Amino acid sequence: MDHDTSVRSVRDDTERLGLRPLTARSIVLSTLLGHHPPRLPARALVRVGELFGIAEGTVRVALSRMVAAGDLQQDDGTYGLTARLLERQARQDESRTPRTRRWDGGWEIAVVTAEARPAAERTALRQAMAELRLAELREGTWLRPGNLERPRPAVVARQCTLLTGAPDGDPAALARGLWDLDGWAARARALLAALSGAASPAGRFTVSAAVLRHLLADPLLPDALLPADWPGAELRRRYDVFEAELRELLRQYVTP
C-alpha cells in the first residue's frame, strides 16, 4: 500500500468509527502513553508522525508546545510524560490488566455524606468514581460489584461513607441498568473489525488509540454479570499485539 492510500485508509477508519483525527499532539501523546517507559527520542516521535503524513517540523513544533504546556518534559533530546499524564498511563495500564479478585456476590457502595460541598469537590468526586469504575445508582449513591483490587483516593474517603452489601434482586439486571453493556460491546466489536481491516501501521495506530480509550470505559464486571461473548478479553489481546508491533517499529529509533 502506498503512502497516499495508507493515509486515505486511516481517514476512512476515523470517519466510520466517529474518531477524532489524530493531530501531531495526539500522535505524540498516544505513542508515549502506549510505550514503556513513556520516554522516547524526538526522532522516534517524528517517525510515527511521518506515518500519518505529518512533517517533521510540525511534530517538533508540537513537542515544544507540549513542553511549554507542562504535558512533556525534555531531557537531552528525549521527551517523556509529566506526572499528570503518568497517572493517565497508569489508569490505562490497569484497564488492560485489571487487578481482580474472586467475586463473592458482594458490592461496594459509596454514599455521599459530606455536606455543603463546593462544585470543585463534587467534580473531583465524580472523576474519582469514574476511575474506580463505580456507577451512580441515584444522586449521591455509587456502587459496583466488589471484584476489583485498587486503592481509593482520599477525595472519596472525605466525602463518602463506604459500605458493602448485596442488593436485592437480579445482580445481572442491576448491572445492565447501571452500565450500557450492549453499547460497550458493540463498539468493541466495531473496533476489532477495524483493527482486522487496517492494513497499514498508521491505520492500526489510529484504531488502537481508540481501543485504549474504550478500555478505560470497561466496567470490569465479574464474568457472571456479563452478556455472552463479551469482547473485553479479545480487545485487550489485540491491543497487546499492536503494542508489540509499535515497540518493534520504534526499536531502531530508541537510544539504548
PDB file of N, CA, C and O in Angstrom, residues 169-208:
ATOM      1  N   GLY A 169     -32.578  -8.585  44.459  1.00  0.00           N
ATOM      2  CA  GLY A 169     -32.907  -8.751  43.056  1.00  0.00           C
ATOM      3  C   GLY A 169     -31.791  -9.380  42.254  1.00  0.00           C
ATOM      4  O   GLY A 169     -30.794  -9.875  42.794  1.00  0.00           O
ATOM      5  N   ASP A 170     -31.954  -9.358  40.938  1.00  0.00           N
ATOM      6  CA  ASP A 170     -31.018  -9.977  39.999  1.00  0.00           C
ATOM      7  C   ASP A 170     -29.811  -9.070  39.805  1.00  0.00           C
ATOM      8  O   ASP A 170     -29.946  -7.956  39.273  1.00  0.00           O
ATOM      9  N   PRO A 171     -28.604  -9.492  40.225  1.00  0.00           N
ATOM     10  CA  PRO A 171     -27.437  -8.611  40.074  1.00  0.00           C
ATOM     11  C   PRO A 171     -27.097  -8.323  38.612  1.00  0.00           C
ATOM     12  O   PRO A 171     -26.584  -7.245  38.302  1.00  0.00           O
ATOM     13  N   ALA A 172     -27.357  -9.279  37.722  1.00  0.00           N
ATOM     14  CA  ALA A 172     -27.073  -9.032  36.302  1.00  0.00           C
ATOM     15  C   ALA A 172     -27.993  -7.947  35.754  1.00  0.00           C
ATOM     16  O   ALA A 172     -27.571  -7.095  34.962  1.00  0.00           O
ATOM     17  N   ALA A 173     -29.260  -7.957  36.181  1.00  0.00           N
ATOM     18  CA  ALA A 173     -30.189  -6.914  35.743  1.00  0.00           C
ATOM     19  C   ALA A 173     -29.765  -5.558  36.308  1.00  0.00           C
ATOM     20  O   ALA A 173     -29.854  -4.530  35.619  1.00  0.00           O
ATOM     21  N   LEU A 174     -29.289  -5.541  37.546  1.00  0.00           N
ATOM     22  CA  LEU A 174     -28.801  -4.298  38.133  1.00  0.00           C
ATOM     23  C   LEU A 174     -27.612  -3.771  37.345  1.00  0.00           C
ATOM     24  O   LEU A 174     -27.523  -2.574  37.054  1.00  0.00           O
ATOM     25  N   ALA A 175     -26.696  -4.659  36.992  1.00  0.00           N
ATOM     26  CA  ALA A 175     -25.524  -4.240  36.216  1.00  0.00           C
ATOM     27  C   ALA A 175     -25.934  -3.666  34.859  1.00  0.00           C
ATOM     28  O   ALA A 175     -25.387  -2.654  34.412  1.00  0.00           O
ATOM     29  N   ARG A 176     -26.903  -4.287  34.211  1.00  0.00           N
ATOM     30  CA  ARG A 176     -27.362  -3.770  32.912  1.00  0.00           C
ATOM     31  C   ARG A 176     -27.990  -2.390  33.058  1.00  0.00           C
ATOM     32  O   ARG A 176     -27.918  -1.563  32.141  1.00  0.00           O
ATOM     33  N   GLY A 177     -28.613  -2.126  34.200  1.00  0.00           N
ATOM     34  CA  GLY A 177     -29.202  -0.813  34.423  1.00  0.00           C
ATOM     35  C   GLY A 177     -28.167   0.260  34.737  1.00  0.00           C
ATOM     36  O   GLY A 177     -28.388   1.443  34.471  1.00  0.00           O
ATOM     37  N   LEU A 178     -27.042  -0.144  35.300  1.00  0.00           N
ATOM     38  CA  LEU A 178     -26.000   0.811  35.686  1.00  0.00           C
ATOM     39  C   LEU A 178     -25.039   1.125  34.543  1.00  0.00           C
ATOM     40  O   LEU A 178     -24.502   2.237  34.469  1.00  0.00           O
ATOM     41  N   TRP A 179     -24.797   0.141  33.686  1.00  0.00           N
ATOM     42  CA  TRP A 179     -23.842   0.324  32.585  1.00  0.00           C
ATOM     43  C   TRP A 179     -24.497  -0.073  31.260  1.00  0.00           C
ATOM     44  O   TRP A 179     -25.285  -1.028  31.209  1.00  0.00           O
ATOM     45  N   ASP A 180     -24.143   0.623  30.202  1.00  0.00           N
ATOM     46  CA  ASP A 180     -24.617   0.280  28.856  1.00  0.00           C
ATOM     47  C   ASP A 180     -23.725  -0.828  28.301  1.00  0.00           C
ATOM     48  O   ASP A 180     -22.828  -0.580  27.485  1.00  0.00           O
ATOM     49  N   LEU A 181     -23.961  -2.036  28.752  1.00  0.00           N
ATOM     50  CA  LEU A 181     -23.095  -3.149  28.366  1.00  0.00           C
ATOM     51  C   LEU A 181     -23.227  -3.476  26.879  1.00  0.00           C
ATOM     52  O   LEU A 181     -22.224  -3.776  26.216  1.00  0.00           O
ATOM     53  N   ASP A 182     -24.447  -3.438  26.352  1.00  0.00           N
ATOM     54  CA  ASP A 182     -24.625  -3.733  24.923  1.00  0.00           C
ATOM     55  C   ASP A 182     -23.914  -2.690  24.072  1.00  0.00           C
ATOM     56  O   ASP A 182     -23.289  -3.019  23.054  1.00  0.00           O
ATOM     57  N   GLY A 183     -24.001  -1.421  24.474  1.00  0.00           N
ATOM     58  CA  GLY A 183     -23.337  -0.364  23.716  1.00  0.00           C
ATOM     59  C   GLY A 183     -21.825  -0.500  23.753  1.00  0.00           C
ATOM     60  O   GLY A 183     -21.145  -0.323  22.734  1.00  0.00           O
ATOM     61  N   TRP A 184     -21.274  -0.837  24.946  1.00  0.00           N
ATOM     62  CA  TRP A 184     -19.828  -1.004  25.050  1.00  0.00           C
ATOM     63  C   TRP A 184     -19.367  -2.177  24.177  1.00  0.00           C
ATOM     64  O   TRP A 184     -18.360  -2.070  23.456  1.00  0.00           O
ATOM     65  N   ALA A 185     -20.101  -3.274  24.238  1.00  0.00           N
ATOM     66  CA  ALA A 185     -19.711  -4.451  23.465  1.00  0.00           C
ATOM     67  C   ALA A 185     -19.802  -4.191  21.967  1.00  0.00           C
ATOM     68  O   ALA A 185     -18.941  -4.632  21.191  1.00  0.00           O
ATOM     69  N   ALA A 186     -20.841  -3.461  21.532  1.00  0.00           N
ATOM     70  CA  ALA A 186     -20.998  -3.187  20.098  1.00  0.00           C
ATOM     71  C   ALA A 186     -19.825  -2.355  19.579  1.00  0.00           C
ATOM     72  O   ALA A 186     -19.288  -2.622  18.497  1.00  0.00           O
ATOM     73  N   ARG A 187     -19.419  -1.342  20.336  1.00  0.00           N
ATOM     74  CA  ARG A 187     -18.289  -0.535  19.878  1.00  0.00           C
ATOM     75  C   ARG A 187     -16.998  -1.339  19.926  1.00  0.00           C
ATOM     76  O   ARG A 187     -16.133  -1.191  19.044  1.00  0.00           O
ATOM     77  N   ALA A 188     -16.843  -2.195  20.931  1.00  0.00           N
ATOM     78  CA  ALA A 188     -15.650  -3.036  20.996  1.00  0.00           C
ATOM     79  C   ALA A 188     -15.550  -3.921  19.766  1.00  0.00           C
ATOM     80  O   ALA A 188     -14.461  -4.079  19.186  1.00  0.00           O
ATOM     81  N   ARG A 189     -16.659  -4.491  19.337  1.00  0.00           N
ATOM     82  CA  ARG A 189     -16.647  -5.360  18.146  1.00  0.00           C
ATOM     83  C   ARG A 189     -16.345  -4.547  16.887  1.00  0.00           C
ATOM     84  O   ARG A 189     -15.660  -5.033  15.969  1.00  0.00           O
ATOM     85  N   ALA A 190     -16.861  -3.315  16.824  1.00  0.00           N
ATOM     86  CA  ALA A 190     -16.557  -2.467  15.672  1.00  0.00           C
ATOM     87  C   ALA A 190     -15.062  -2.125  15.636  1.00  0.00           C
ATOM     88  O   ALA A 190     -14.445  -2.098  14.559  1.00  0.00           O
ATOM     89  N   LEU A 191     -14.473  -1.891  16.791  1.00  0.00           N
ATOM     90  CA  LEU A 191     -13.032  -1.610  16.846  1.00  0.00           C
ATOM     91  C   LEU A 191     -12.218  -2.836  16.453  1.00  0.00           C
ATOM     92  O   LEU A 191     -11.214  -2.725  15.749  1.00  0.00           O
ATOM     93  N   LEU A 192     -12.650  -4.006  16.888  1.00  0.00           N
ATOM     94  CA  LEU A 192     -11.965  -5.237  16.496  1.00  0.00           C
ATOM     95  C   LEU A 192     -12.016  -5.429  14.985  1.00  0.00           C
ATOM     96  O   LEU A 192     -11.020  -5.806  14.356  1.00  0.00           O
ATOM     97  N   ALA A 193     -13.173  -5.168  14.391  1.00  0.00           N
ATOM     98  CA  ALA A 193     -13.308  -5.305  12.935  1.00  0.00           C
ATOM     99  C   ALA A 193     -12.415  -4.296  12.223  1.00  0.00           C
ATOM    100  O   ALA A 193     -11.786  -4.617  11.201  1.00  0.00           O
ATOM    101  N   ALA A 194     -12.337  -3.078  12.766  1.00  0.00           N
ATOM    102  CA  ALA A 194     -11.488  -2.061  12.148  1.00  0.00           C
ATOM    103  C   ALA A 194     -10.014  -2.439  12.252  1.00  0.00           C
ATOM    104  O   ALA A 194      -9.240  -2.212  11.315  1.00  0.00           O
ATOM    105  N   LEU A 195      -9.615  -3.023  13.377  1.00  0.00           N
ATOM    106  CA  LEU A 195      -8.228  -3.483  13.505  1.00  0.00           C
ATOM    107  C   LEU A 195      -7.917  -4.558  12.481  1.00  0.00           C
ATOM    108  O   LEU A 195      -6.838  -4.572  11.886  1.00  0.00           O
ATOM    109  N   SER A 196      -8.851  -5.466  12.274  1.00  0.00           N
ATOM    110  CA  SER A 196      -8.635  -6.540  11.300  1.00  0.00           C
ATOM    111  C   SER A 196      -8.519  -5.994   9.885  1.00  0.00           C
ATOM    112  O   SER A 196      -7.794  -6.537   9.048  1.00  0.00           O
ATOM    113  N   GLY A 197      -9.230  -4.893   9.615  1.00  0.00           N
ATOM    114  CA  GLY A 197      -9.222  -4.334   8.270  1.00  0.00           C
ATOM    115  C   GLY A 197      -8.155  -3.292   8.032  1.00  0.00           C
ATOM    116  O   GLY A 197      -7.986  -2.828   6.897  1.00  0.00           O
ATOM    117  N   ALA A 198      -7.429  -2.906   9.083  1.00  0.00           N
ATOM    118  CA  ALA A 198      -6.404  -1.867   8.935  1.00  0.00           C
ATOM    119  C   ALA A 198      -5.113  -2.492   8.442  1.00  0.00           C
ATOM    120  O   ALA A 198      -4.443  -3.223   9.173  1.00  0.00           O
ATOM    121  N   ALA A 199      -4.746  -2.211   7.198  1.00  0.00           N
ATOM    122  CA  ALA A 199      -3.587  -2.864   6.591  1.00  0.00           C
ATOM    123  C   ALA A 199      -2.279  -2.150   6.883  1.00  0.00           C
ATOM    124  O   ALA A 199      -1.211  -2.749   6.793  1.00  0.00           O
ATOM    125  N   SER A 200      -2.337  -0.873   7.230  1.00  0.00           N
ATOM    126  CA  SER A 200      -1.119  -0.092   7.413  1.00  0.00           C
ATOM    127  C   SER A 200      -0.837   0.139   8.889  1.00  0.00           C
ATOM    128  O   SER A 200      -1.751   0.123   9.723  1.00  0.00           O
ATOM    129  N   PRO A 201       0.434   0.398   9.258  1.00  0.00           N
ATOM    130  CA  PRO A 201       0.729   0.762  10.652  1.00  0.00           C
ATOM    131  C   PRO A 201      -0.040   1.986  11.105  1.00  0.00           C
ATOM    132  O   PRO A 201      -0.500   2.049  12.241  1.00  0.00           O
ATOM    133  N   ALA A 202      -0.214   2.973  10.223  1.00  0.00           N
ATOM    134  CA  ALA A 202      -0.952   4.177  10.601  1.00  0.00           C
ATOM    135  C   ALA A 202      -2.406   3.842  10.914  1.00  0.00           C
ATOM    136  O   ALA A 202      -2.990   4.361  11.872  1.00  0.00           O
ATOM    137  N   GLY A 203      -3.004   2.976  10.105  1.00  0.00           N
ATOM    138  CA  GLY A 203      -4.388   2.584  10.361  1.00  0.00           C
ATOM    139  C   GLY A 203      -4.539   1.864  11.682  1.00  0.00           C
ATOM    140  O   GLY A 203      -5.463   2.124  12.462  1.00  0.00           O
ATOM    141  N   ARG A 204      -3.614   0.934  11.959  1.00  0.00           N
ATOM    142  CA  ARG A 204      -3.690   0.198  13.231  1.00  0.00           C
ATOM    143  C   ARG A 204      -3.425   1.127  14.407  1.00  0.00           C
ATOM    144  O   ARG A 204      -4.028   0.973  15.473  1.00  0.00           O
ATOM    145  N   PHE A 205      -2.529   2.099  14.224  1.00  0.00           N
ATOM    146  CA  PHE A 205      -2.253   3.056  15.287  1.00  0.00           C
ATOM    147  C   PHE A 205      -3.506   3.855  15.624  1.00  0.00           C
ATOM    148  O   PHE A 205      -3.858   4.036  16.796  1.00  0.00           O
ATOM    149  N   THR A 206      -4.203   4.351  14.608  1.00  0.00           N
ATOM    150  CA  THR A 206      -5.403   5.158  14.816  1.00  0.00           C
ATOM    151  C   THR A 206      -6.459   4.382  15.583  1.00  0.00           C
ATOM    152  O   THR A 206      -7.036   4.866  16.560  1.00  0.00           O
ATOM    153  N   VAL A 207      -6.717   3.156  15.142  1.00  0.00           N
ATOM    154  CA  VAL A 207      -7.766   2.365  15.789  1.00  0.00           C
ATOM    155  C   VAL A 207      -7.315   1.919  17.180  1.00  0.00           C
ATOM    156  O   VAL A 207      -8.112   1.906  18.128  1.00  0.00           O
ATOM    157  N   SER A 208      -6.042   1.580  17.325  1.00  0.00           N
ATOM    158  CA  SER A 208      -5.555   1.113  18.621  1.00  0.00           C
ATOM    159  C   SER A 208      -5.619   2.212  19.679  1.00  0.00           C
ATOM    160  O   SER A 208      -5.865   1.941  20.858  1.00  0.00           O
TER     161      SER A 208
END
